[in-house]
Coordinates of C-alpha atoms and ligand atoms in Angstrom, one line a residue:
Chain A
M1 CA -128.2 247.1 42.6
K2 CA -124.4 247.8 42.8
T3 CA -125.0 251.3 41.6
R4 CA -127.7 251.9 44.1
A5 CA -125.8 250.5 47.0
G6 CA -122.9 252.6 46.0
L7 CA -125.0 255.8 45.8
V8 CA -126.6 255.1 49.2
A9 CA -123.2 254.3 50.8
G10 CA -121.4 257.2 49.2
G11 CA -124.3 259.5 50.2
C12 CA -124.2 258.4 53.8
L13 CA -120.4 259.0 53.9
L14 CA -120.8 262.5 52.6
M15 CA -123.5 263.2 55.2
A16 CA -121.3 261.9 57.9
Y17 CA -118.4 264.1 56.5
A18 CA -120.8 267.1 56.6
V19 CA -121.8 266.5 60.3
G20 CA -118.2 265.9 61.3
G21 CA -116.9 268.9 59.4
A22 CA -119.6 271.2 60.9
L23 CA -118.9 270.0 64.4
T24 CA -115.1 270.6 64.1
D25 CA -115.3 273.9 62.2
A26 CA -114.7 276.7 64.7
D27 CA -116.7 279.1 62.4
V28 CA -119.9 277.0 62.7
A29 CA -122.4 277.5 65.4
P30 CA -124.0 274.0 65.2
G31 CA -127.1 275.2 67.2
G32 CA -127.7 278.0 64.8
V33 CA -127.4 275.9 61.8
L34 CA -129.7 273.2 63.3
L35 CA -132.2 275.8 64.2
F36 CA -132.2 277.3 60.7
L37 CA -132.6 273.8 59.2
A38 CA -135.6 273.1 61.3
A39 CA -137.1 276.5 60.7
V40 CA -136.9 276.3 56.9
L41 CA -138.3 272.8 57.0
V42 CA -141.2 273.6 59.2
G43 CA -141.8 276.9 57.6
H44 CA -142.0 275.3 54.2
D45 CA -143.9 272.1 55.0
V46 CA -146.5 273.8 57.3
V47 CA -146.9 277.5 56.5
W48 CA -145.8 277.7 52.9
M49 CA -147.5 274.5 51.8
A50 CA -150.8 275.5 53.5
T51 CA -150.8 278.7 51.4
V52 CA -149.9 276.9 48.2
L53 CA -152.6 274.3 48.7
A54 CA -155.2 276.9 49.4
V55 CA -154.2 278.8 46.2
G56 CA -154.2 275.5 44.3
A57 CA -157.7 274.7 45.5
A58 CA -158.9 278.1 44.5
L59 CA -157.5 277.6 41.1
T60 CA -159.7 274.5 40.5
R61 CA -162.7 276.9 40.5
V62 CA -161.5 278.8 37.4
P63 CA -162.7 277.6 34.0
P64 CA -160.4 274.7 32.8
R65 CA -159.5 276.7 29.7
C66 CA -157.5 279.2 31.8
R67 CA -156.5 276.9 34.6
S68 CA -153.0 275.8 33.5
T69 CA -152.1 279.3 32.3
L70 CA -153.2 280.7 35.7
R71 CA -151.3 277.9 37.5
A72 CA -148.1 278.8 35.6
A73 CA -148.6 282.5 36.4
A74 CA -149.1 281.6 40.1
I75 CA -145.9 279.6 40.2
T76 CA -144.0 282.4 38.5
A77 CA -145.3 285.0 40.8
A78 CA -144.5 283.0 43.9
A79 CA -141.0 282.2 42.7
V80 CA -140.2 285.8 41.7
T81 CA -141.5 287.0 45.1
V82 CA -139.3 284.6 47.0
V83 CA -136.3 286.1 45.3
G84 CA -137.5 289.7 45.2
L85 CA -139.1 290.1 48.6
P86 CA -135.9 290.2 50.7
L87 CA -134.7 292.9 48.4
A88 CA -137.9 294.9 48.5
L89 CA -138.0 294.7 52.3
G90 CA -134.5 296.3 52.1
F91 CA -133.0 295.2 55.4
G92 CA -129.7 294.8 53.6
R93 CA -129.4 298.5 52.8
S94 CA -126.4 300.1 54.2
A95 CA -126.1 303.8 55.3
D96 CA -122.5 304.2 54.1
N97 CA -122.7 302.1 50.9
A98 CA -125.1 303.3 48.2
S99 CA -123.9 300.5 45.8
V100 CA -125.7 297.9 47.9
L101 CA -129.3 297.3 46.8
P102 CA -129.3 300.4 44.7
L103 CA -132.6 299.9 42.9
P104 CA -136.3 300.6 44.0
Y105 CA -137.0 296.9 44.5
G106 CA -140.5 297.2 45.8
R107 CA -141.6 299.1 42.7
N108 CA -139.7 296.7 40.5
L109 CA -141.2 293.6 42.1
V110 CA -144.7 295.0 41.6
A111 CA -143.9 295.9 38.0
V112 CA -142.7 292.3 37.3
L113 CA -145.8 290.8 39.0
L114 CA -148.0 293.1 36.9
A115 CA -146.2 292.1 33.8
V116 CA -146.8 288.4 34.7
A117 CA -150.5 289.2 35.3
G118 CA -150.8 291.1 32.0
T119 CA -149.2 288.2 30.1
T120 CA -151.5 285.7 31.7
L121 CA -154.6 287.8 30.9
L122 CA -153.5 288.1 27.3
A123 CA -152.8 284.3 27.1
C124 CA -156.3 283.6 28.5
V125 CA -158.0 285.9 26.0
V126 CA -156.0 284.4 23.1
R127 CA -156.8 280.9 24.2
R128 CA -160.5 281.8 24.6
R129 CA -160.6 283.1 21.0
A130 CA -158.8 280.0 19.7
T131 CA -161.3 277.7 21.5
A132 CA -164.2 279.7 20.2
D133 CA -162.8 279.6 16.6
R134 CA -162.2 275.9 16.9
K135 CA -165.8 275.3 18.1
E136 CA -167.0 277.4 15.1
S137 CA -165.1 275.4 12.5
E138 CA -165.9 272.1 14.1
R139 CA -169.6 272.7 13.8
P140 CA -171.1 270.5 11.1
A141 CA -171.6 272.2 7.7
E142 CA -175.4 271.7 7.5
D143 CA -175.8 273.8 10.7
R144 CA -174.4 276.9 8.9
P145 CA -176.8 279.2 7.3
Chain B
M1 CA -119.6 216.9 57.5
V2 CA -122.5 218.7 55.8
R3 CA -123.0 222.3 56.8
H4 CA -126.5 223.5 57.4
P5 CA -127.1 226.1 54.7
D6 CA -128.0 228.8 57.2
T7 CA -124.8 228.2 59.2
P8 CA -122.8 231.5 59.0
V9 CA -119.4 231.1 57.3
T10 CA -117.9 233.9 59.3
G11 CA -119.1 235.8 62.4
R12 CA -119.1 239.2 60.7
A13 CA -121.3 238.1 57.8
A14 CA -123.8 236.7 60.3
V15 CA -123.9 239.9 62.2
L16 CA -124.5 241.9 59.0
R17 CA -127.2 239.6 57.9
R18 CA -129.0 239.7 61.2
L19 CA -128.7 243.5 61.2
A20 CA -130.2 243.7 57.7
R21 CA -133.0 241.4 58.7
W22 CA -133.6 243.5 61.9
C23 CA -133.7 246.7 59.8
L24 CA -136.2 245.3 57.4
T25 CA -138.5 243.6 59.9
P26 CA -142.0 245.2 59.6
L27 CA -142.8 247.5 62.5
P28 CA -146.2 247.1 64.1
A29 CA -148.7 249.4 62.4
P30 CA -149.8 252.4 64.6
P31 CA -153.5 252.5 65.6
V32 CA -155.7 253.5 62.7
A33 CA -157.4 256.1 65.0
L34 CA -154.2 258.2 64.6
R35 CA -154.8 258.4 60.9
R36 CA -156.4 261.8 60.8
G37 CA -156.2 265.1 58.9
P38 CA -153.8 264.9 56.0
L39 CA -152.9 261.3 56.9
R40 CA -156.4 260.1 55.8
P41 CA -156.3 258.4 52.4
G42 CA -157.4 260.4 49.4
R43 CA -156.7 263.8 51.0
F44 CA -154.6 265.0 48.1
R45 CA -156.5 264.9 44.9
S46 CA -154.5 266.7 42.2
R47 CA -154.0 264.4 39.2
L48 CA -151.0 266.5 38.2
R49 CA -148.8 264.8 40.8
S50 CA -147.0 261.7 39.4
T51 CA -143.8 259.8 39.7
R52 CA -143.0 261.1 36.2
L53 CA -143.4 264.7 37.3
A54 CA -141.3 264.1 40.5
S55 CA -138.6 262.5 38.4
Q56 CA -138.5 265.2 35.8
L57 CA -138.3 267.9 38.4
G58 CA -135.8 265.8 40.3
V59 CA -133.4 265.4 37.4
A60 CA -133.5 269.2 36.8
L61 CA -132.8 269.8 40.5
G62 CA -130.0 267.2 40.5
V63 CA -128.3 269.1 37.6
A64 CA -128.8 272.5 39.2
F65 CA -127.6 271.3 42.6
G66 CA -124.6 269.6 40.9
I67 CA -123.6 272.9 39.2
C68 CA -124.0 274.8 42.5
F69 CA -122.0 272.3 44.4
A70 CA -119.2 272.2 41.9
T71 CA -118.9 276.0 41.5
G72 CA -119.4 276.6 45.3
L73 CA -116.7 274.0 46.2
L74 CA -114.4 275.7 43.6
S75 CA -115.0 279.0 45.3
H76 CA -114.2 277.5 48.7
L77 CA -111.0 275.9 47.4
I78 CA -109.8 279.2 45.8
Q79 CA -110.3 280.9 49.2
H80 CA -108.9 278.1 51.3
P81 CA -106.4 276.3 49.0
P82 CA -105.2 272.9 50.3
G83 CA -101.7 271.9 49.2
W84 CA -102.8 269.9 46.2
F85 CA -105.0 272.7 44.8
W86 CA -103.9 274.9 42.0
W87 CA -105.8 277.8 40.4
P88 CA -104.5 279.6 37.3
A89 CA -104.4 283.3 36.7
R90 CA -106.0 282.8 33.3
P91 CA -108.6 282.9 31.8
V92 CA -109.0 286.3 33.4
G93 CA -112.8 286.0 33.9
L94 CA -113.1 282.3 34.9
Y95 CA -114.0 282.9 38.5
R96 CA -116.4 285.6 37.5
F97 CA -118.1 283.0 35.3
T98 CA -118.2 280.2 37.8
Q99 CA -119.4 282.3 40.8
G100 CA -121.9 284.1 38.5
L101 CA -123.2 280.7 37.5
H102 CA -123.4 279.5 41.1
V103 CA -125.7 282.3 42.1
A104 CA -127.7 282.3 38.9
T105 CA -128.2 278.5 39.0
G106 CA -129.2 278.7 42.7
L107 CA -131.7 281.4 42.1
A108 CA -133.1 279.5 39.0
S109 CA -133.6 276.4 41.1
V110 CA -136.0 278.2 43.5
P111 CA -139.1 277.3 41.4
L112 CA -137.7 273.8 40.7
L113 CA -137.5 273.0 44.4
G114 CA -140.9 274.6 45.1
A115 CA -142.6 272.5 42.4
K116 CA -140.7 269.3 43.3
L117 CA -141.7 269.6 47.0
W118 CA -145.3 270.3 46.0
S119 CA -145.3 267.2 43.7
V120 CA -144.3 264.9 46.5
Y121 CA -146.0 266.6 49.4
P122 CA -148.6 263.8 49.9
R123 CA -145.8 261.3 50.6
L124 CA -145.0 263.2 53.8
F125 CA -148.3 261.8 55.1
S126 CA -147.9 258.2 53.8
W127 CA -149.3 255.5 56.1
P128 CA -147.9 253.8 58.0
P129 CA -145.3 256.5 58.8
A130 CA -142.5 253.9 59.0
R131 CA -142.8 250.3 57.7
S132 CA -139.4 249.2 59.1
I133 CA -136.3 250.6 60.7
A134 CA -134.8 250.9 57.2
H135 CA -137.8 252.8 56.0
A136 CA -137.6 255.2 58.9
A137 CA -134.0 255.8 58.2
E138 CA -134.7 256.5 54.6
R139 CA -137.5 259.0 55.5
A140 CA -135.2 260.7 58.0
S141 CA -132.5 261.1 55.3
T142 CA -135.2 262.5 52.9
G143 CA -136.1 265.0 55.7
L144 CA -132.5 266.0 56.0
L145 CA -132.3 266.5 52.2
V146 CA -135.3 268.7 52.1
A147 CA -134.1 270.8 55.0
A148 CA -130.7 271.1 53.5
A149 CA -132.0 272.1 50.1
L150 CA -134.3 274.7 51.6
F151 CA -131.4 275.9 53.8
L152 CA -129.1 276.4 50.8
L153 CA -131.6 278.4 48.8
V154 CA -133.0 280.5 51.6
S155 CA -129.6 281.3 53.1
G156 CA -128.3 282.1 49.6
V157 CA -131.1 284.4 48.8
L158 CA -130.7 286.1 52.2
N159 CA -127.0 286.5 51.8
I160 CA -127.1 288.2 48.4
S161 CA -129.8 290.4 49.8
R162 CA -127.4 291.2 52.6
W163 CA -130.0 290.4 55.2
Y164 CA -128.0 288.5 57.7
A165 CA -130.2 288.9 60.8
P166 CA -132.4 285.9 60.3
M167 CA -129.4 283.6 60.0
P168 CA -128.1 282.5 63.4
F169 CA -124.8 281.3 62.0
F170 CA -121.8 282.6 59.9
F171 CA -123.2 282.3 56.4
T172 CA -120.2 281.0 54.5
A173 CA -119.4 278.2 57.0
G174 CA -123.0 277.1 57.4
H175 CA -123.8 277.2 53.7
Y176 CA -120.6 275.2 53.0
W177 CA -121.2 272.3 55.4
V178 CA -124.9 272.1 54.6
A179 CA -124.0 271.8 50.9
W180 CA -122.1 268.6 51.7
L181 CA -125.2 267.4 53.7
A182 CA -127.4 268.2 50.7
V183 CA -125.2 266.4 48.2
G184 CA -124.9 263.4 50.5
G185 CA -128.7 263.3 50.9
L186 CA -129.1 263.7 47.2
L187 CA -127.0 260.7 46.4
V188 CA -128.9 258.5 48.9
H189 CA -132.2 259.8 47.4
I190 CA -131.1 259.0 43.9
G191 CA -129.9 255.5 45.1
V192 CA -133.3 254.9 46.7
H193 CA -135.4 256.1 43.7
L194 CA -133.3 255.1 40.8
P195 CA -135.6 252.3 39.5
A196 CA -138.6 254.5 39.9
V197 CA -136.9 257.3 38.0
R198 CA -135.8 254.9 35.2
A199 CA -139.3 253.5 34.8
A200 CA -141.0 256.9 35.0
L201 CA -138.7 258.5 32.4
A202 CA -138.8 255.6 30.0
R203 CA -141.6 256.0 27.4
P204 CA -144.7 255.3 29.5
M205 CA -145.9 251.7 29.0
A206 CA -149.5 252.8 29.4
P207 CA -149.8 256.2 27.8
E208 CA -151.1 258.8 30.3
P209 CA -154.4 260.3 29.6
R210 CA -154.0 263.1 27.0
Q211 CA -155.3 265.8 29.4
D212 CA -153.0 264.7 32.2
G213 CA -150.0 264.9 29.8
L214 CA -151.0 268.4 28.7
D215 CA -151.4 269.5 32.2
R216 CA -148.0 268.1 33.3
R217 CA -146.3 269.8 30.4
A218 CA -148.0 273.1 31.2
L219 CA -146.8 272.8 34.8
L220 CA -143.3 272.2 33.7
G221 CA -143.6 275.1 31.3
G222 CA -144.7 277.3 34.2
V223 CA -141.7 276.2 36.3
A224 CA -139.4 276.9 33.3
A225 CA -140.9 280.3 32.8
A226 CA -140.4 281.1 36.5
S227 CA -136.8 280.1 36.4
G228 CA -136.3 282.0 33.2
L229 CA -137.9 285.2 34.6
I230 CA -135.8 285.0 37.7
T231 CA -132.7 284.7 35.6
L232 CA -133.6 287.5 33.2
T233 CA -134.3 289.9 36.1
T234 CA -131.1 289.1 38.0
V235 CA -128.3 287.9 35.8
G236 CA -127.5 291.4 34.5
Q237 CA -125.6 291.9 37.8
T238 CA -122.8 289.9 36.1
I239 CA -123.6 289.8 32.4
R240 CA -123.2 293.5 31.5
P241 CA -125.4 293.6 28.3
L242 CA -128.4 292.4 30.4
A243 CA -127.9 295.0 33.2
G244 CA -130.9 297.0 31.9
L245 CA -133.2 294.0 32.7
A246 CA -131.7 293.3 36.1
V247 CA -134.5 295.0 38.0
L248 CA -134.3 292.4 40.9
A249 CA -130.5 292.1 41.0
P250 CA -128.9 293.1 44.4
R251 CA -126.2 295.0 42.5
H252 CA -126.0 297.1 39.3
P253 CA -122.5 296.8 37.7
D254 CA -122.4 300.6 37.1
V255 CA -123.6 301.8 40.4
G256 CA -121.0 302.8 43.0
P257 CA -118.1 305.2 43.5
Q258 CA -116.2 305.7 40.2
G259 CA -118.9 303.6 38.5
L260 CA -118.1 300.3 40.3
P261 CA -119.9 298.6 43.2
V262 CA -118.3 298.3 46.6
N263 CA -118.5 295.4 49.0
R264 CA -116.8 296.8 52.1
T265 CA -116.4 300.5 52.6
A266 CA -113.4 302.2 54.3
A267 CA -115.7 303.3 57.2
G268 CA -117.0 299.8 57.6
A269 CA -113.5 298.4 57.6
G270 CA -112.4 301.1 60.1
V271 CA -109.5 302.3 57.9
R272 CA -110.5 305.9 56.9
A273 CA -108.1 307.7 59.0
A274 CA -105.1 305.4 58.3
A275 CA -105.8 305.4 54.6
L276 CA -106.0 309.2 54.4
D277 CA -102.9 309.8 56.6
P278 CA -100.3 311.8 54.5
A279 CA -97.6 309.7 56.3
Y280 CA -98.9 306.6 54.4
R281 CA -96.1 304.1 53.5
L282 CA -96.3 300.8 51.7
W283 CA -93.8 298.4 53.2
V284 CA -92.4 295.7 51.0
T285 CA -90.3 293.0 52.8
G286 CA -88.3 290.5 50.8
P287 CA -85.7 287.9 51.3
V288 CA -82.8 290.3 50.4
R289 CA -84.1 293.7 51.5
S290 CA -87.1 295.8 52.5
V291 CA -88.3 299.1 51.1
S292 CA -90.9 301.5 52.2
L293 CA -92.6 303.6 49.5
D294 CA -94.8 306.7 49.9
L295 CA -97.4 307.5 47.2
A296 CA -95.0 309.7 45.2
A297 CA -92.5 306.9 45.1
L298 CA -95.1 304.4 44.0
Y299 CA -96.1 306.8 41.2
R300 CA -92.5 307.1 40.1
L301 CA -92.3 303.3 39.3
P302 CA -93.5 302.2 35.8
Q303 CA -97.3 302.3 35.6
Y304 CA -99.3 299.7 33.8
R305 CA -102.9 299.4 32.9
A306 CA -105.2 296.4 33.4
D307 CA -108.9 296.0 32.5
L308 CA -110.0 293.5 35.1
P309 CA -113.3 292.6 36.8
I310 CA -114.1 292.7 40.4
A311 CA -115.9 289.3 40.7
C312 CA -117.7 289.2 44.1
V313 CA -118.4 285.9 45.9
E314 CA -122.0 287.2 45.9
G315 CA -122.3 286.7 42.2
W316 CA -122.0 290.2 40.8
S317 CA -119.1 291.4 38.8
A318 CA -118.0 294.6 37.0
V319 CA -114.9 295.5 35.0
G320 CA -112.7 298.5 35.9
T321 CA -109.7 300.0 34.2
W322 CA -107.0 299.9 36.8
T323 CA -103.6 301.6 36.6
G324 CA -100.7 301.0 39.0
V325 CA -97.5 299.2 39.7
R326 CA -97.0 295.5 38.8
L327 CA -96.8 293.4 41.9
G328 CA -94.0 291.5 40.2
D329 CA -91.9 294.8 39.9
L330 CA -92.3 295.4 43.7
V331 CA -91.3 291.8 44.4
A332 CA -88.2 292.2 42.1
L333 CA -87.4 295.4 43.9
V334 CA -86.8 293.5 47.2
G335 CA -84.7 291.0 45.4
A336 CA -87.0 288.0 44.7
D337 CA -88.0 286.3 41.4
P338 CA -91.7 287.1 40.8
R339 CA -92.4 283.8 39.1
R340 CA -91.1 281.9 42.1
S341 CA -92.4 284.0 44.9
T342 CA -95.5 284.1 47.1
A343 CA -96.7 287.4 48.5
L344 CA -98.7 288.0 51.6
V345 CA -100.7 291.2 51.0
E346 CA -102.0 292.9 54.1
S347 CA -104.5 295.7 54.5
L348 CA -104.5 298.7 56.9
Q349 CA -107.4 296.9 58.6
V350 CA -106.5 295.8 62.1
G351 CA -108.7 292.7 62.1
G352 CA -111.4 291.0 60.1
R353 CA -111.6 287.8 58.1
Y354 CA -110.4 289.4 54.8
R355 CA -107.7 291.7 56.0
A356 CA -104.9 289.8 54.2
C357 CA -104.5 287.4 51.3
T358 CA -101.8 285.2 49.9
V359 CA -100.9 285.7 46.2
P360 CA -99.3 282.5 44.7
P361 CA -96.5 282.6 42.1
E362 CA -98.7 282.3 39.0
Y363 CA -100.3 285.5 40.1
V364 CA -97.2 287.4 41.3
G365 CA -95.5 286.8 38.0
D366 CA -98.5 287.7 35.9
P367 CA -98.2 291.1 34.2
L368 CA -101.9 291.9 34.9
T369 CA -101.5 291.6 38.7
L370 CA -101.2 295.2 39.9
V371 CA -100.9 297.2 43.1
A372 CA -103.5 299.6 41.6
L373 CA -103.4 303.3 42.4
R374 CA -106.0 304.5 39.9
L375 CA -109.4 303.5 38.7
G376 CA -110.7 304.9 35.4
G377 CA -107.8 307.3 35.3
E378 CA -108.5 308.9 38.7
P379 CA -106.9 308.1 42.1
L380 CA -108.8 305.2 43.7
H381 CA -111.9 306.2 45.7
I382 CA -111.3 305.5 49.3
D383 CA -114.0 302.7 49.2
H384 CA -112.1 301.1 46.3
G385 CA -108.9 300.9 48.4
Y386 CA -107.1 304.3 48.3
P387 CA -104.2 304.7 48.5
A388 CA -103.3 301.3 46.9
R389 CA -105.1 298.0 46.4
L390 CA -104.4 294.6 44.8
I391 CA -106.1 293.8 41.5
A392 CA -105.3 290.4 39.9
P393 CA -107.0 288.3 37.2
N394 CA -109.3 285.4 38.0
R395 CA -109.7 285.9 41.7
P396 CA -112.7 286.4 44.0
G397 CA -113.2 290.0 45.1
V398 CA -112.5 289.1 48.8
L399 CA -109.0 288.2 47.7
Q400 CA -108.4 291.6 46.1
T401 CA -107.1 293.3 49.2
K402 CA -107.8 297.0 49.6
W403 CA -105.9 299.7 51.5
I404 CA -102.6 297.8 51.2
S405 CA -100.1 298.5 54.0
R406 CA -97.6 295.7 53.8
I407 CA -96.4 293.1 51.3
T408 CA -94.3 290.3 52.6
V409 CA -92.5 288.2 49.9
A410 CA -91.5 284.6 50.5
G411 CA -89.4 283.4 47.6
T412 CA -86.0 282.8 46.1
P413 CA -83.7 285.6 44.9
Ligands
HEM501 C1 -132.7 268.9 46.0 C2 -133.1 267.8 45.4 C3 -134.3 266.9 45.8 C4 -135.2 267.0 46.8 C5 -135.2 268.1 47.9 C6 -136.1 266.0 46.6 C7 -137.2 265.7 47.5 C8 -138.0 264.6 47.4 C9 -139.0 264.2 48.4 C10 -139.2 265.0 49.7 C11 -139.6 263.1 47.9 C12 -140.8 262.4 48.6 C13 -140.3 261.5 49.6 C14 -139.9 260.2 49.1 O1 -140.6 259.6 48.3 O2 -138.7 259.7 49.4 C15 -139.1 262.8 46.6 C16 -139.5 261.7 45.8 C17 -138.9 261.4 44.7 N1 -137.8 262.0 44.1 FE1 -136.8 263.6 44.8 N2 -135.8 265.2 45.5 C18 -134.6 265.8 45.0 C19 -134.0 265.3 43.9 C20 -134.3 264.3 43.1 C21 -133.6 263.7 42.0 C22 -132.2 264.3 41.6 C23 -134.3 262.7 41.5 C24 -134.0 261.8 40.3 C25 -133.0 261.8 39.6 C26 -135.5 262.6 42.3 C27 -136.5 261.6 42.1 C28 -137.5 261.3 42.9 C29 -138.5 260.3 42.7 C30 -138.6 259.3 41.6 C31 -139.4 260.3 43.8 C32 -140.6 259.4 44.1 C33 -141.8 260.1 43.6 C34 -143.0 259.2 43.5 O3 -142.8 258.0 43.6 O4 -144.1 259.7 43.3 N3 -135.5 263.5 43.2 N4 -138.1 263.7 46.4
HEM502 C1 -130.2 280.7 45.8 C2 -129.3 279.8 45.8 C3 -127.9 280.1 46.2 C4 -127.2 281.3 46.4 C5 -127.8 282.7 46.2 C6 -125.9 281.0 46.8 C7 -124.9 282.0 47.2 C8 -123.7 281.7 47.5 C9 -122.7 282.7 47.9 C10 -122.9 284.2 47.9 C11 -121.5 282.0 48.2 C12 -120.2 282.7 48.6 C13 -120.0 282.6 50.0 C14 -118.7 283.3 50.4 O1 -117.6 282.9 49.9 O2 -118.7 284.2 51.2 C15 -121.8 280.6 48.1 C16 -120.9 279.7 48.3 C17 -121.1 278.3 48.2 N1 -122.3 277.7 47.9 FE1 -124.0 278.7 47.4 N2 -125.7 279.6 46.9 C18 -126.9 279.1 46.5 C19 -127.2 277.7 46.4 C20 -126.3 276.7 46.7 C21 -126.5 275.3 46.5 C22 -127.8 274.7 46.0 C23 -125.3 274.7 46.8 C24 -125.0 273.2 46.8 C25 -125.6 272.2 46.4 C26 -124.4 275.7 47.2 C27 -123.1 275.4 47.6 C28 -122.1 276.3 47.9 C29 -120.8 276.1 48.4 C30 -120.2 274.7 48.6 C31 -120.2 277.3 48.6 C32 -118.7 277.5 49.0 C33 -118.7 278.0 50.4 C34 -117.4 278.4 50.9 O3 -116.7 279.2 50.2 O4 -117.0 277.9 52.0 N3 -125.0 276.9 47.1 N4 -123.1 280.4 47.7

């Protein structure tokens, strides 16, 4: 109980420090920070989660054999896209600095996603074979010719 | 006289007790008619979600955010050192490691946060929305934690992609204070859920159904694979041998003028004309005398070589072979003891946040701290700071001032 009370009290102090610090820091535009906090929260909890839940629901229709592989692939693809899309969109490129974002990110992102898809397909096929083999060997001996 | 057991001993304790009771008093339940859409019971059916999953992802996130906070705070202190702070010049590549770790860990926690928020999403719609004032406060702090965590990852990703337009604030300052907010929220969150975490991570009393266990492990495997793939495709921006795999890294350690990336160009800093002016002079002012040196005079001083990285705050780094004059030699030239002097190094830039930096005595006296004139044997490219730039061990790139115009030494003879 002491530990928990300490964690909660300490956490509240740090949050108060954050608010106080942000309000007194001349470099912080509190309105901008607040707006961005709200935007990422709403963007995630409404827009992003709606998409994720729709994809998740679609995944329940694939055969159970492949489902967890496909789910892992979807997670990987989504995460890589979050990191790679801002690069692929290329708004950070700079006319006078070729060392900023020097790679063809759109092409690279597609290549990584295709590699994920390929690996997933392979894993599904291997698993299907393994399941088929297991069924074969589990069949009672008298059934065999 | 016998006191009634409820009689308060002191006034303050009574107030606190009353406050606690008030916070925990059940609030009236809202009308059931409002319980619609996702608020209806049984709307979220995935059997994958469990307290065990939320706890496992939580622990991983706690570690990742802890690493990010420690390394980020370190970076902040190096750039804005308070009196008590001390940062050594060795090991040469320590900052390169800590800031590389900051960005790599932050990027790797993207799938962790995504999976964690999915795993607890139904709790957003728990009914009643608030059981008591205390419960409402706890939910508000959870909301702050989620917003702050998303803020840090999204702003971090946007920053290293150099896409500043969607952020209506100065990145460094916003990211810094929101990091404190997130860590505070995290401590409260751990305090609230500690017993649940302990119970969920202990060997389960009732073993979970075999299929559920397999599914949960497969999900965790997927999250780990996602983190691993992100790391593999980005970390080559600071770990040279993995550069070939870094297809999603914002920088390539070999790409740039003279084979080294550039953060701020001469044109961007508005110093092209001044840097190329043949009348260029480096002014060094000390406690005893001042000197002004043109490029030829700088080249006549003893030249030294240093293989040192540029370690950017944005998490990339690349090593260059620099040649030039030791900062310590220039400090000695104006009559100060390098090991006991602090140098203010100023750029030709007229304004800007990073136009000058302070070099503390550990660095001034270090033989590897140079006013570099050459990179890879050639005169510096103008975007690397021609005619002269600072290069010192174990410092963020923003403190390696380019296009040096003036060095002011505060120290003892
Ligand atoms: C950035 C870090 C984290 C975020 C954004 C986050 C977010 C959340 C949210 C939104 C909830 C649901 C609301 C609630 O029940 O309060 C939750 C629940 C929970 N979290 Fe976290 N969390 C984080 C870190 C952690 C850590 C470090 C731990 C444990 C060490 C943890 C353990 C839990 C547990 C046990 C639950 C309850 C799950 C259940 O009962 O089903 N979380 N988290
Ligand atoms: C994708 C994830 C992240 C990325 C890409 C990222 C990137 C960065 C960058 C580029 C800086 C340097 C800013 C500068 O000095 O100009 C920085 C600083 C910092 N970061 Fe992060 N970050 C991420 C996540 C986090 C997280 C999760 C935390 C804390 C829990 C955090 C806390 C900090 C702190 C305290 C600083 C110091 C800011 C200052 O110097 O004032 N970051 N981060």
